CSV table of C-alpha atoms in Angstrom, one decimal:
chain,number,residue,atom,x,y,z
A,486,UNK,CA,16.9,-18.4,-6.6
A,487,UNK,CA,16.8,-19.5,-9.9
A,488,UNK,CA,13.0,-20.1,-10.3
A,489,UNK,CA,12.5,-16.6,-8.5
A,490,UNK,CA,14.6,-15.0,-11.4
A,491,UNK,CA,12.9,-16.7,-13.8
A,492,UNK,CA,9.2,-15.5,-12.6
A,493,UNK,CA,10.4,-11.8,-12.5
A,494,UNK,CA,11.6,-12.4,-16.0
A,495,UNK,CA,8.4,-13.1,-16.9
A,496,UNK,CA,6.8,-10.4,-14.8
A,497,UNK,CA,9.2,-7.9,-16.7
A,498,UNK,CA,8.0,-9.3,-19.9
A,499,UNK,CA,4.2,-8.7,-19.2
A,500,UNK,CA,4.6,-5.3,-18.8
A,501,UNK,CA,6.8,-4.6,-21.7
A,502,UNK,CA,5.9,-1.4,-23.3
A,503,UNK,CA,4.1,-0.1,-20.2
A,504,UNK,CA,6.4,2.4,-18.3
A,505,UNK,CA,6.9,2.2,-14.5
A,506,UNK,CA,5.9,6.0,-13.4
A,507,UNK,CA,9.0,7.9,-12.1
A,508,UNK,CA,8.9,9.1,-8.6
A,509,UNK,CA,8.9,13.2,-8.5
A,510,UNK,CA,12.9,14.4,-8.2
A,511,UNK,CA,12.0,15.9,-4.6
A,512,UNK,CA,11.5,12.5,-3.4
A,513,UNK,CA,14.5,11.3,-4.6
A,514,UNK,CA,16.4,14.4,-3.3
A,515,UNK,CA,14.6,14.4,0.2
A,516,UNK,CA,15.3,10.4,0.5
A,517,UNK,CA,19.0,11.7,0.1
A,518,UNK,CA,18.8,14.4,2.7
A,519,UNK,CA,17.6,12.5,5.3
A,520,UNK,CA,20.1,9.9,5.0
A,521,UNK,CA,23.1,12.2,5.0
A,522,UNK,CA,24.8,12.8,8.3
A,523,UNK,CA,23.9,16.6,8.1
A,524,UNK,CA,19.9,16.2,7.6
A,525,UNK,CA,18.0,19.5,9.0
A,526,UNK,CA,14.6,20.3,9.0
A,527,UNK,CA,14.9,23.4,6.8
A,528,UNK,CA,16.7,21.6,4.1
A,529,UNK,CA,14.0,18.9,4.3
A,530,UNK,CA,11.0,21.7,4.2
A,531,UNK,CA,12.5,23.6,1.4
A,532,UNK,CA,12.9,20.4,-0.6
A,533,UNK,CA,9.3,19.6,-0.4
A,534,UNK,CA,7.9,22.7,-1.0
A,535,UNK,CA,9.5,23.3,-4.1
A,536,UNK,CA,6.9,21.3,-5.5
A,537,UNK,CA,3.4,23.0,-4.4
A,538,UNK,CA,1.2,20.1,-5.6
A,539,UNK,CA,3.1,18.0,-3.2
A,540,UNK,CA,3.1,20.1,-0.5
A,541,UNK,CA,-0.4,20.6,-0.6
A,542,UNK,CA,-1.0,16.4,-0.5
A,543,UNK,CA,1.5,16.3,2.4
A,544,UNK,CA,-0.2,18.4,4.3
A,545,UNK,CA,-3.7,17.3,3.5
A,546,UNK,CA,-2.6,13.8,4.7
A,547,UNK,CA,-0.7,15.1,8.1
A,548,UNK,CA,-4.1,16.4,8.8
A,549,UNK,CA,-6.2,13.4,8.2
A,550,UNK,CA,-8.0,12.1,11.5
A,551,UNK,CA,-6.5,8.7,10.9
A,552,UNK,CA,-2.8,10.0,10.9
A,553,UNK,CA,-4.0,11.5,14.4
A,554,UNK,CA,-1.1,14.5,14.7
A,555,UNK,CA,-1.0,16.1,18.0
A,556,UNK,CA,-1.4,19.3,16.4
A,557,UNK,CA,-3.1,20.6,13.4
A,558,UNK,CA,-0.4,21.1,10.6
A,559,UNK,CA,-0.8,24.4,8.4
A,560,UNK,CA,2.8,24.1,6.7
A,561,UNK,CA,5.1,21.8,5.6
A,562,UNK,CA,7.4,23.3,8.5
A,563,UNK,CA,4.8,22.3,11.0
A,564,UNK,CA,4.7,18.4,9.2
A,565,UNK,CA,8.3,18.2,9.4
A,566,UNK,CA,8.3,19.6,13.1
A,567,UNK,CA,5.1,17.4,14.2
A,568,UNK,CA,5.9,14.0,12.3
A,569,UNK,CA,9.9,13.9,12.0
A,570,UNK,CA,11.7,13.2,9.4
A,571,UNK,CA,11.1,9.5,8.9
A,572,UNK,CA,7.3,9.9,9.2
A,573,UNK,CA,7.4,13.1,7.0
A,574,UNK,CA,9.3,11.0,4.0
A,575,UNK,CA,6.5,8.2,4.1
A,576,UNK,CA,3.8,11.1,3.5
A,577,UNK,CA,5.7,12.7,0.6
A,578,UNK,CA,6.0,9.0,-0.9
A,579,UNK,CA,2.1,8.8,-0.2
A,580,UNK,CA,1.0,11.8,-1.5
A,581,UNK,CA,3.6,11.2,-4.9
A,582,UNK,CA,2.2,8.0,-5.3
A,583,UNK,CA,-1.5,9.1,-5.3
A,584,UNK,CA,-0.6,11.3,-8.3
A,585,UNK,CA,1.4,8.8,-10.5
A,586,UNK,CA,-1.1,6.6,-12.3
A,587,UNK,CA,-4.5,7.8,-13.5
A,588,UNK,CA,-7.7,8.5,-12.0
A,589,UNK,CA,-10.0,6.9,-14.4
A,590,UNK,CA,-11.6,3.5,-15.0
A,591,UNK,CA,-10.0,0.9,-13.4
A,592,UNK,CA,-7.4,2.9,-12.2
A,593,UNK,CA,-9.5,4.9,-10.2
A,594,UNK,CA,-11.0,1.8,-8.6
A,595,UNK,CA,-7.7,0.0,-7.7
A,596,UNK,CA,-6.7,3.6,-6.3
A,597,UNK,CA,-9.9,3.9,-3.9
A,598,UNK,CA,-9.7,0.3,-3.1
A,599,UNK,CA,-5.8,0.8,-2.1
A,600,UNK,CA,-6.9,4.2,0.1
A,601,UNK,CA,-9.5,2.4,1.9
A,602,UNK,CA,-7.2,-0.5,2.8
A,603,UNK,CA,-4.5,1.8,4.0
A,604,UNK,CA,-7.0,3.7,6.4
A,605,UNK,CA,-7.7,0.2,7.9
A,606,UNK,CA,-4.3,-0.4,8.1
A,607,UNK,CA,-3.5,2.7,9.7
A,608,UNK,CA,-7.0,2.2,11.9
A,609,UNK,CA,-5.3,-1.5,12.9
A,610,UNK,CA,-2.3,0.3,14.5
A,611,UNK,CA,-4.4,0.9,17.7
A,612,UNK,CA,-4.2,-2.9,18.6
A,613,UNK,CA,-1.2,-4.0,16.7
A,614,UNK,CA,1.5,-2.3,18.8
A,615,UNK,CA,5.3,-1.5,17.0
A,616,UNK,CA,3.9,-0.8,13.9
A,617,UNK,CA,3.5,3.3,12.8
A,618,UNK,CA,0.8,4.4,11.6
A,619,UNK,CA,1.9,6.6,8.6
A,620,UNK,CA,4.0,3.4,7.4
A,621,UNK,CA,1.1,1.0,7.7
A,622,UNK,CA,-0.8,3.7,6.0
A,623,UNK,CA,1.7,3.2,3.1
A,624,UNK,CA,2.0,0.0,2.9
A,625,UNK,CA,-1.6,-0.2,2.4
A,626,UNK,CA,-1.5,2.4,-0.6
A,627,UNK,CA,1.1,0.2,-2.2
A,628,UNK,CA,0.7,-3.4,-1.9
A,629,UNK,CA,-1.3,-3.7,-4.8
A,630,UNK,CA,0.9,-1.7,-7.2
A,631,UNK,CA,1.2,-4.1,-9.6
A,632,UNK,CA,-2.7,-4.3,-9.8
A,633,UNK,CA,-2.2,-1.0,-11.3
A,634,UNK,CA,0.3,-2.2,-13.9
A,635,UNK,CA,-2.0,-5.0,-15.0
A,636,UNK,CA,-4.5,-2.6,-15.3
A,637,UNK,CA,-2.5,-0.4,-17.9
A,638,UNK,CA,-1.6,-3.4,-19.7
A,639,UNK,CA,-4.7,-4.6,-20.6
A,640,UNK,CA,-7.9,-2.8,-18.6
A,641,UNK,CA,-10.4,-4.4,-20.2
A,642,UNK,CA,-9.3,-8.2,-19.2
A,643,UNK,CA,-8.0,-7.3,-16.0
A,644,UNK,CA,-11.2,-5.6,-14.9
A,645,UNK,CA,-12.9,-9.1,-14.0
A,646,UNK,CA,-9.7,-10.6,-12.7
A,647,UNK,CA,-9.5,-7.6,-10.2
A,648,UNK,CA,-13.4,-7.9,-9.2
A,649,UNK,CA,-12.7,-11.6,-8.5
A,650,UNK,CA,-9.8,-10.9,-6.3
A,651,UNK,CA,-11.8,-8.8,-3.8
A,652,UNK,CA,-13.9,-12.3,-3.1
A,653,UNK,CA,-11.2,-15.0,-4.4
A,654,UNK,CA,-7.9,-13.6,-2.9
A,655,UNK,CA,-5.8,-17.1,-4.0
A,656,UNK,CA,-8.1,-17.9,-7.2
A,657,UNK,CA,-6.9,-14.1,-8.4
A,658,UNK,CA,-3.3,-15.1,-8.6
A,659,UNK,CA,-3.9,-18.2,-10.9
A,660,UNK,CA,-6.3,-16.3,-13.0
A,661,UNK,CA,-3.6,-13.4,-13.5
A,662,UNK,CA,-1.1,-16.2,-14.3
A,663,UNK,CA,-3.4,-17.5,-17.1
A,664,UNK,CA,-3.9,-14.2,-18.6
A,665,UNK,CA,-0.8,-12.2,-18.7
A,666,UNK,CA,2.0,-15.0,-17.6
A,667,UNK,CA,2.6,-13.3,-14.7
A,668,UNK,CA,0.8,-12.2,-11.4
A,669,UNK,CA,0.5,-8.8,-9.4
A,670,UNK,CA,2.9,-9.6,-6.7
A,671,UNK,CA,5.7,-10.2,-9.1
A,672,UNK,CA,4.7,-6.9,-11.0
A,673,UNK,CA,4.4,-5.2,-7.6
A,674,UNK,CA,7.9,-6.2,-6.6
A,675,UNK,CA,9.5,-5.1,-9.8
A,676,UNK,CA,7.9,-1.8,-9.5
A,677,UNK,CA,9.1,-1.3,-5.8
A,678,UNK,CA,12.7,-2.2,-6.5
A,679,UNK,CA,12.7,0.5,-9.5
A,680,UNK,CA,11.5,2.9,-6.9
A,681,UNK,CA,14.2,1.8,-4.0
A,682,UNK,CA,11.4,1.1,-1.6
A,683,UNK,CA,12.7,-0.7,1.5
A,684,UNK,CA,13.3,-4.2,2.0
A,685,UNK,CA,10.2,-4.9,4.5
A,686,UNK,CA,7.5,-3.7,2.1
A,687,UNK,CA,9.4,-5.4,-0.8
A,688,UNK,CA,8.8,-8.6,0.9
A,689,UNK,CA,4.8,-7.9,1.8
A,690,UNK,CA,4.0,-6.9,-1.8
A,691,UNK,CA,5.4,-10.0,-2.6
A,692,UNK,CA,3.9,-12.3,0.2
A,693,UNK,CA,0.5,-10.4,1.0
A,694,UNK,CA,-1.6,-13.7,-0.6
A,695,UNK,CA,0.3,-16.0,1.2
A,696,UNK,CA,-2.9,-18.4,2.4
A,697,UNK,CA,-1.2,-19.0,5.9
A,698,UNK,CA,0.8,-16.3,7.5
A,699,UNK,CA,2.3,-18.7,10.3
A,700,UNK,CA,4.7,-19.7,7.0
A,701,UNK,CA,6.5,-16.5,6.7
A,702,UNK,CA,9.5,-16.2,9.1
A,703,UNK,CA,10.0,-12.2,9.5
A,704,UNK,CA,8.0,-10.8,12.1
A,705,UNK,CA,7.3,-7.7,10.9
A,706,UNK,CA,6.4,-9.1,7.3
A,707,UNK,CA,4.2,-11.6,8.9
A,708,UNK,CA,2.6,-8.7,11.1
A,709,UNK,CA,1.9,-6.4,7.8
A,710,UNK,CA,0.4,-9.3,6.1
A,711,UNK,CA,-2.1,-10.2,8.6
A,712,UNK,CA,-3.2,-7.0,8.6
A,713,UNK,CA,-3.3,-6.5,5.0
A,714,UNK,CA,-5.4,-9.7,5.2
A,715,UNK,CA,-7.9,-8.1,7.6
A,716,UNK,CA,-8.0,-4.8,5.9
A,717,UNK,CA,-8.8,-6.4,2.4
A,718,UNK,CA,-11.2,-8.6,3.5
A,719,UNK,CA,-13.4,-5.4,5.6
A,720,UNK,CA,-12.9,-3.6,2.4
A,721,UNK,CA,-14.0,-6.1,0.2
A,722,UNK,CA,-17.1,-7.2,2.2
A,723,UNK,CA,-18.6,-3.5,2.4
A,724,UNK,CA,-17.4,-3.0,-1.7
A,725,UNK,CA,-19.3,-6.3,-2.4
A,726,UNK,CA,-22.4,-5.4,0.0
A,727,UNK,CA,-21.6,-7.7,3.0
A,728,UNK,CA,-20.6,-10.7,0.7
A,729,UNK,CA,-17.1,-12.2,0.5
A,730,UNK,CA,-16.0,-15.7,-0.9
A,731,UNK,CA,-14.5,-18.5,1.3
A,732,UNK,CA,-10.9,-17.5,0.6
A,733,UNK,CA,-11.6,-13.8,1.7
A,734,UNK,CA,-13.4,-15.2,4.6
A,735,UNK,CA,-10.3,-17.4,5.4
A,736,UNK,CA,-7.7,-14.7,4.9
A,737,UNK,CA,-9.4,-12.5,7.7
A,738,UNK,CA,-9.7,-15.6,10.0
A,739,UNK,CA,-6.1,-16.2,9.8
A,740,UNK,CA,-5.2,-12.3,10.1
A,741,UNK,CA,-7.0,-12.3,13.4
A,742,UNK,CA,-5.6,-15.4,14.6
A,743,UNK,CA,-1.9,-14.0,13.9
A,744,UNK,CA,-2.8,-10.7,15.7
A,745,UNK,CA,-4.8,-12.0,18.0
A,746,UNK,CA,-7.8,-9.3,17.6
A,747,UNK,CA,-11.5,-9.7,19.1
A,748,UNK,CA,-14.5,-9.2,16.7
A,749,UNK,CA,-15.3,-6.2,18.9
A,750,UNK,CA,-12.3,-4.1,17.4
A,751,UNK,CA,-13.2,-5.5,13.6
A,752,UNK,CA,-17.0,-4.5,14.1
A,753,UNK,CA,-15.6,-1.0,14.9
A,754,UNK,CA,-13.2,-0.9,12.1
A,755,UNK,CA,-16.0,-1.9,9.4
A,756,UNK,CA,-18.0,1.3,11.1
A,757,UNK,CA,-15.3,3.5,10.9
A,758,UNK,CA,-15.1,2.8,7.3
A,759,UNK,CA,-18.8,2.7,6.7
A,760,UNK,CA,-19.0,6.0,8.0
A,761,UNK,CA,-16.5,7.6,5.8
A,762,UNK,CA,-13.5,7.0,8.0
A,763,UNK,CA,-11.0,7.8,4.7
A,764,UNK,CA,-11.8,11.2,4.4
């Protein structure tokens, strides 16, 4: 425990001077409403509708093909009715997150990469049972939030490091350590704690570069990390023009073995991403 606390202190020191963005007030109020004994659809709808930008993004997300809504969603009321309270909260958090960091330069590249990973995560739920589609998308979007913070600290230095991580996901942590005296999993953990994200997501953020997923005891966390390995490998392969390093190949193999996915399904995922499945 002491070692972990020391490492978190180093992570906090590494991002000193870089403000962690705040979630919109609507997200905080929505969480409180959903947790209350008297939560109701009308109150939830009103909270989300107060922020017109957020509302528009939520409706757009709910209608993405990968979310597979049973009926078209035209309003926030439709979304609440169709998705349910927990799922609509996840969509609101996703919508808020997408607007919290800048959309230029390396921040845009990291965000685009995370959106692609999130799409792959949602697609994987077709074969990985018991994992909600919207929750998987949220995990994919958030897992590299620490990268966004390190990019804010020093974009020029971090650009090369982030690119190398797409091919060498083990070695990248050492490169981050050398440059910042921390790594993005620890910084991401700090951010997720500040945002009071679920414990499962905290653990996924911290453990998503684990070389061997069988070493992760928690079943749900282990499943999510395996899914992230596959998703990141597919996105990296397409981004790098069919070339990925041995470390990322090992990530893909480890994830496939854990989830017992066949090659045809993985190839279908590749094709879906190549044909613009995230749009």
